[in-house]
Amino acid sequence: MSPLLQLSGLDKRFGQVVVAEALDLTVGEGEAVGIVGPNGAGKSSLFAMVSGDLKPDAGRVTFDGEDVTARPAHQRCRAGIGRTYQVPRPFEGMTVFENVLVSAAQGSGLHGRAAQQQAADVLAECGLAAAANQRAGSLSLLQRKRLEVARGLATGPKLLLLDEVAGGLTEPEVLELVELIGQVKARGVAVVWIEHVVHALVKSVDRLLCLAGGRFIADGDPATVLADPQVLELYFGGPETEEGAA
Amino acid sequence: MARTTPPTTEGTTTPVAASAAPPLPGALVTRAGRASKASAGVLALAVIVLAALPYIAFAGTTSSMVTFFVLLIMASMWNLLAGFGGMVSVGQQAFVGVGAYTVLAFANMGINPFVALPLAALTCSVFAIPTSWLAFRLRGDYFAVGTWVIAEVYRLIIIRFDSLGGPSGMSLPGLNGMDPVLRGALTYWAALALAALTILGCYLLMRGRTGLALTAVRDDETAARANGVDVTWSKRLVYLVSAAGCGAAGGILIIDSLSVQPNAIFSVQWSAYMIFIVIIGGIGYLEGPLLGAIVFYALQQLLAGYGSWYMIILGAIGVAGAIWLPRGLWGTVTNKTGIQLFPVGYRLNQPWTLPPNLR
Amino acid sequence: MPAAARKETDYPMDLLNTLVQGLMLGGLYALFAAGLSIMFGVMRMVNLAHGDLAVIAGYLVLVLLGGTMFPLWLVVLVTLPLFAVIGYGIHRSLFSRSLKAGPLSALLVTFGLSIVIQNGLLEGFSADTRTIDMGVLNTGAFHLNNQLSISYLGLLTLILAVVVIVGVQLFLSRTRTGKMMRAVSDDADTASLVGANSKHLYAIATAIAFGTVALAGIMSGARSSFDPSIGPTQLIFAFEAVVIGGLGSLWGTLAGGVVLGLTQAFAAHLDPSFTILAGHLVFLAVLAFRPQGLIPQRTV
Amino acid sequence: MTLLEVENLDVHHGQLHAVRGFSLSVEPGATVAVIGANGAGKSTLMRAIAGSHLPTAGTIRLGGQDITRLPAHRRVAQGISLVPEGRRLFKSLSVQENLETGTYRAGSGPWNVDAVMELFPWMRERARQNSASLSGGQQQAVAIGRALVANPKVLLIDELSLGLAPAVVKQMYALLPRIVERGTAVLLVEQDVSQALAAADLVHCLLEGRTVLTGSPQDLTPAQVEQAYFGLAHAGGGPEGN
């Protein structure tokens, strides 16, 4: 796999809070990577730096062979970085179809019928076709999360950043979402997925990383990372106390 | 599934044509409903009737209608700026004034003021480029007051030109020889044409690719950016367009009154009118300024005899509207009924709303 | 040439005089700007009716002076707290509702209020210009020599501006209410968790702003004539002082007022018709090259 | 007598039904922990009890008095203080001033600024420092102090350990007995399960807004807790496990 996204030496701090410290990450084409980590570990900031919402204090973001560190968010989107937001941000005054059409027309640069076709296809794929003409403001949480994914997909991404798309959903809803992400992967789109719903994540990714205090403390196949003592300690305070509590 | 009908692309399909026949199975989207077909007809009829008004009504009526059209133009421009671009300006009078003075400057050079109108619009968008560079450094409230200061700067610079009449203003040359009735009718038609053009222009802009992007910016700037919308470019475009519109409105004002007074033409009152009309009508809806301008005009006719009470009542209504009716009249109506006079949206057609296996 | 030679020798004294006049004018602008700065600092709100409130205060003093036998000092002493109370009431009834309805709403509400006030005053007092007669304060001055004089009124205004800004600064840093106001300004949600009622505290900030702008209106009304329509001009000067000084910093506001006053005084010295424009241009230059202002640190 | 009683609480966060039919009671002097993964509705629950977020249904009673609709700033005087998630110190106030804000509507009791500074002696030296210059653990201490000086009957702590180094987390938990011994009940929500289990008398495990497991820490097995926490097995983590 040739590298699609490469982060090298990213630094970012807000006052005393370090959200990224000499952070390196390489994601190959079509690769599916999951990221876990406690709250405040810098996961959402990481996405913001990749998508261009946030400027790193130091370091470089390279995408598809080009240095995009200084590029604004809309250019990165057009270059092939699609993203979702943890708290869905639909264009509430527009219909679901129009929401997705914005991404298809602006993000992937399609015109006229071609853009509409792409938007319609993505809606069908994401199970939102029946809600196409509804106002996005009236959607349920599951539908909003799907719309986030649909918009990200409609930009025609090479890389899709998913930020806690399963959070707050019920179990069957999470499974539907996992299936959808599987289809996305099958199309050759690389995926980086931040998720707290760990069981959903492990079903979908090839590789899992754990982010804490602005650095990756574990990187490998999901089973290994979830058994990593450092990771367990983060969640359960380490194996020895885990037994001690029994 | 036969999908052999020609592609439905935005811009080429008028609302009337799109809803003339039921959509064919292959058509992906519909751009307008039955209500808008009717409203397009009513509006076209209204324009025709209004165009004939100088032949039926007194000059006094048509003259007061000029004010109505000017306010309609300004309010539509402010709606574009604040409602879709998120830029609440209290300084659009800068372009009203620059527009009026451009017509004056060209008239001084011997160019017919009516011919100078489009030039005024053009000049204003040129002036808007450096202005936006400065004003865009400000956000929110500070943008509002900052644009106001910029308008003041324009006024203070213009009154330094003695050839433009200095602080006391001057009268507009070039139309003195014309028959007053003809001049009045020409002014009226120019104002009507510009107002119709403004509304049609806004409609076409919002219906197209850029309009979709602007609506996204209105709803959520960050998300728009993340989905590929060049937000800064969109805002600058809107700013330039609205400067041009206000410039043309200013041009009409000087032609209508045959003179210009810097303090009046650069008055913040113009912004007050624009804001009032848009807030009452409904900010962020193309229909808002039209409805707001009608309400405003009616109030003006009703309260004209009461001097400053008229402005006091307007101000109070504006305050109440901003707090208790944030979507304005049209926003409230359309939210309840779903009616749209100027549909810019897209409806995905039946077969496409079904999952792929059922289409 | 003897005339030119005389001008040459007077030049330093002339400059000093301009400097002194500019400083005192700056004091007035700072006094106007203090309230605007407080409201922005505490609740991120720009009150577009700020200048019009000052004008109301001017008229109120005129009415009280004419209608009662009260001496001037008592009239002023009645007016300021009255304005503070009105400020509190307007905040609880109008501003707090508009703050809840969104940032656009607050702007529109105060703009509407400004129009109501201007036209209300026009209805009540006509468009004639008025001045507040403060007797010897209006006319008296310390004559340091025959070129340089410091008017009582100008000096008093400058002193009041410093007193107001120091006073508000002390209130915010020393008193319980002041500290809570800063806490609410930082994070209203968390402040409610320690018992702060943000509506009440915001209303107190508005009350202070109303009181100080009333004082500014009275001083300005004695310094030069006023009419119902000058409020927006006062607002713009105050706003420029706040932005030049740096958003949310009271010391910055004082500095900004002084910079604006000096700019206008020196511009007037060169060409009187250039006075106002010069102030605006300095403001725009600050926007373009130093948008954070002279003293950017947030102290409120 | 029960100090804090929550009955059938439903809280919505926008479209999200964050807390569903939650009930709990806290006795005077008790330490109760609510654990669960992120997005389980824990913070929303705490904010609803503190009054920052009004519930859609259910009741909250403090000392038998219904406070469900009382705004947050009035609950402080009634005896509820929340240490919010992420500390949320007032960044333009000094350490001392941050503590003083807590006394604004304080009840009477053993805690005041001096008592807190005895608990954390380093605070005396740094009293005049800006709170933004403190480390994460120090900020957490100031946030706890700020809540304590109001002398609450119930101290709510949202994510005590979040973003803190393990050693600092241990120090924070070591504090809890010293707070409880002066008569304050503690209700805390936690992602760090082991610390919560060690400190609490009673544990509620929350998944998607519902209590899926409850009991005293001695009665729960690690497997039960792990299942309930990650939701790996459905139907609320029975003892059978994976």
Short mmCIF file of C-alpha atoms in Angstrom, two decimals, chain A residues 54-241:
data_model
loop_
_atom_site.label_atom_id
_atom_site.label_comp_id
_atom_site.label_asym_id
_atom_site.label_seq_id
_atom_site.Cartn_x
_atom_site.Cartn_y
_atom_site.Cartn_z
CA LEU A 54 -7.37 23.50 12.76
CA LYS A 55 -3.82 24.63 12.07
CA PRO A 56 -1.08 22.60 13.78
CA ASP A 57 1.60 24.52 15.69
CA ALA A 58 4.23 22.44 13.93
CA GLY A 59 4.48 19.46 11.59
CA ARG A 60 3.23 18.53 8.16
CA VAL A 61 0.15 16.94 6.64
CA THR A 62 0.76 15.20 3.33
CA PHE A 63 -2.13 13.83 1.32
CA ASP A 64 -1.91 11.91 -1.92
CA GLY A 65 1.70 12.96 -2.39
CA GLU A 66 1.09 16.65 -1.79
CA ASP A 67 1.84 18.82 1.21
CA VAL A 68 -1.57 20.19 2.22
CA THR A 69 -0.55 21.72 5.57
CA ALA A 70 -1.27 25.26 4.41
CA ARG A 71 -4.37 24.42 2.36
CA PRO A 72 -7.80 25.56 3.56
CA ALA A 73 -10.47 23.01 4.44
CA HIS A 74 -12.48 23.24 1.22
CA GLN A 75 -9.42 22.56 -0.90
CA ARG A 76 -8.53 19.50 1.15
CA CYS A 77 -12.09 18.28 0.72
CA ARG A 78 -11.82 18.72 -3.04
CA ALA A 79 -8.49 16.90 -2.97
CA GLY A 80 -10.25 13.85 -1.49
CA ILE A 81 -10.53 14.18 2.28
CA GLY A 82 -14.14 13.68 3.35
CA ARG A 83 -15.14 13.93 6.98
CA THR A 84 -18.01 13.64 9.45
CA TYR A 85 -18.51 15.56 12.68
CA GLN A 86 -18.95 13.96 16.08
CA VAL A 87 -21.98 16.14 16.72
CA PRO A 88 -23.73 16.02 13.34
CA ARG A 89 -23.85 19.39 11.60
CA PRO A 90 -26.51 19.05 8.90
CA PHE A 91 -27.56 22.10 6.89
CA GLU A 92 -30.83 22.21 8.79
CA GLY A 93 -32.76 24.46 6.46
CA MET A 94 -32.10 22.24 3.44
CA THR A 95 -33.52 18.86 2.52
CA VAL A 96 -31.48 15.71 2.93
CA PHE A 97 -30.98 15.49 -0.81
CA GLU A 98 -29.82 19.10 -1.01
CA ASN A 99 -27.41 18.49 1.85
CA VAL A 100 -25.77 15.70 -0.07
CA LEU A 101 -25.95 17.65 -3.32
CA VAL A 102 -23.79 20.39 -1.76
CA SER A 103 -21.05 17.83 -1.19
CA ALA A 104 -21.48 16.27 -4.63
CA ALA A 105 -21.39 19.63 -6.41
CA GLN A 106 -18.78 21.44 -4.34
CA GLY A 107 -16.70 18.63 -2.90
CA SER A 108 -16.33 16.38 -5.90
CA GLY A 109 -16.76 19.17 -8.46
CA LEU A 110 -19.50 17.48 -10.45
CA HIS A 111 -22.01 19.57 -12.37
CA GLY A 112 -25.70 19.34 -13.13
CA ARG A 113 -27.14 15.91 -13.62
CA ALA A 114 -23.92 14.14 -12.71
CA ALA A 115 -23.89 15.78 -9.27
CA GLN A 116 -27.56 14.97 -8.73
CA GLN A 117 -26.99 11.38 -9.76
CA GLN A 118 -24.11 11.03 -7.34
CA ALA A 119 -26.16 12.54 -4.52
CA ALA A 120 -29.08 10.19 -5.24
CA ASP A 121 -26.82 7.16 -5.37
CA VAL A 122 -25.10 8.01 -2.12
CA LEU A 123 -28.44 8.53 -0.40
CA ALA A 124 -29.58 5.11 -1.55
CA GLU A 125 -26.36 3.53 -0.37
CA CYS A 126 -26.67 5.16 3.05
CA GLY A 127 -30.30 4.14 3.47
CA LEU A 128 -31.53 7.72 3.39
CA ALA A 129 -33.34 7.65 0.04
CA ALA A 130 -36.77 7.57 1.65
CA ALA A 131 -35.93 10.69 3.67
CA ALA A 132 -34.48 12.50 0.65
CA ASN A 133 -37.05 15.28 0.52
CA GLN A 134 -37.31 15.79 4.28
CA ARG A 135 -35.79 18.78 5.95
CA ALA A 136 -32.48 17.80 7.52
CA GLY A 137 -33.47 19.63 10.70
CA SER A 138 -36.24 17.08 11.29
CA LEU A 139 -34.01 14.00 11.21
CA SER A 140 -33.48 11.58 14.07
CA LEU A 141 -30.03 11.06 15.51
CA LEU A 142 -29.38 7.89 13.49
CA GLN A 143 -30.43 9.65 10.31
CA ARG A 144 -28.24 12.61 11.15
CA LYS A 145 -25.26 10.33 11.64
CA ARG A 146 -26.03 8.64 8.33
CA LEU A 147 -26.32 12.01 6.66
CA GLU A 148 -22.87 12.91 7.96
CA VAL A 149 -21.50 9.76 6.33
CA ALA A 150 -23.52 10.39 3.16
CA ARG A 151 -22.18 13.91 2.78
CA GLY A 152 -18.66 12.72 3.39
CA LEU A 153 -19.08 10.03 0.72
CA ALA A 154 -20.69 12.38 -1.79
CA THR A 155 -17.56 14.50 -1.86
CA GLY A 156 -15.95 11.54 -3.64
CA PRO A 157 -13.26 10.98 -1.05
CA LYS A 158 -10.13 8.88 -1.20
CA LEU A 159 -10.07 9.11 2.56
CA LEU A 160 -13.09 9.30 4.86
CA LEU A 161 -12.70 10.53 8.43
CA LEU A 162 -15.43 9.19 10.72
CA ASP A 163 -15.77 10.91 14.09
CA GLU A 164 -17.81 8.83 16.55
CA VAL A 165 -20.55 8.01 14.09
CA ALA A 166 -21.80 5.20 16.32
CA GLY A 167 -22.01 7.20 19.55
CA GLY A 168 -25.47 7.50 21.03
CA LEU A 169 -27.01 4.87 18.76
CA THR A 170 -28.80 1.73 19.85
CA GLU A 171 -27.27 -1.67 19.25
CA PRO A 172 -29.15 -2.58 16.02
CA GLU A 173 -28.46 0.91 14.69
CA VAL A 174 -24.76 0.47 15.33
CA LEU A 175 -24.81 -2.80 13.38
CA GLU A 176 -26.46 -1.10 10.40
CA LEU A 177 -23.78 1.52 10.49
CA VAL A 178 -21.01 -1.08 10.62
CA GLU A 179 -22.46 -2.66 7.50
CA LEU A 180 -22.48 0.70 5.71
CA ILE A 181 -18.84 1.37 6.59
CA GLY A 182 -18.04 -2.10 5.25
CA GLN A 183 -19.52 -1.11 1.87
CA VAL A 184 -17.48 2.08 1.87
CA LYS A 185 -14.30 0.12 2.51
CA ALA A 186 -15.21 -2.28 -0.27
CA ARG A 187 -15.15 0.61 -2.73
CA GLY A 188 -11.50 1.21 -1.94
CA VAL A 189 -12.00 4.29 0.18
CA ALA A 190 -9.55 4.57 3.04
CA VAL A 191 -11.22 5.08 6.39
CA VAL A 192 -9.97 6.54 9.65
CA TRP A 193 -12.55 5.98 12.36
CA ILE A 194 -12.56 7.48 15.83
CA GLU A 195 -14.95 5.56 18.02
CA HIS A 196 -15.82 4.85 21.63
CA VAL A 197 -18.19 2.06 20.70
CA VAL A 198 -15.26 -0.33 20.56
CA HIS A 199 -17.11 -3.43 19.42
CA ALA A 200 -18.37 -1.59 16.34
CA LEU A 201 -14.87 -0.46 15.56
CA VAL A 202 -13.16 -3.82 15.85
CA LYS A 203 -15.60 -5.30 13.32
CA SER A 204 -14.60 -2.75 10.70
CA VAL A 205 -10.92 -1.88 10.92
CA ASP A 206 -7.70 -3.60 9.94
CA ARG A 207 -5.60 -1.63 12.34
CA LEU A 208 -6.25 0.06 15.66
CA LEU A 209 -4.40 2.91 17.32
CA CYS A 210 -4.78 4.26 20.82
CA LEU A 211 -4.32 7.99 21.33
CA ALA A 212 -3.62 9.43 24.78
CA GLY A 213 -2.21 12.79 25.78
CA GLY A 214 -1.59 13.78 22.19
CA ARG A 215 0.47 10.72 21.20
CA PHE A 216 -0.20 7.20 19.98
CA ILE A 217 0.53 4.69 22.73
CA ALA A 218 -0.43 1.59 20.75
CA ASP A 219 -0.67 0.65 17.08
CA GLY A 220 -1.44 -2.77 15.63
CA ASP A 221 -4.18 -5.23 14.89
CA PRO A 222 -7.29 -4.60 16.99
CA ALA A 223 -7.07 -7.67 19.20
CA THR A 224 -3.47 -6.96 20.15
CA VAL A 225 -4.12 -3.30 20.88
CA LEU A 226 -7.16 -4.03 23.05
CA ALA A 227 -5.07 -6.50 25.06
CA ASP A 228 -2.21 -4.02 25.39
CA PRO A 229 -1.54 -3.36 29.08
CA GLN A 230 -1.14 0.36 28.49
CA VAL A 231 -4.52 0.55 26.77
CA LEU A 232 -6.20 -1.53 29.47
CA GLU A 233 -4.70 0.67 32.11
CA LEU A 234 -6.22 3.70 30.42
CA TYR A 235 -9.67 2.21 30.57
CA PHE A 236 -9.55 -0.02 33.64
CA GLY A 237 -6.56 1.31 35.53
CA GLY A 238 -4.37 -1.68 34.68
CA PRO A 239 -4.89 -5.44 34.92
CA GLU A 240 -3.75 -5.80 38.54
CA THR A 241 -6.39 -3.44 39.94
#
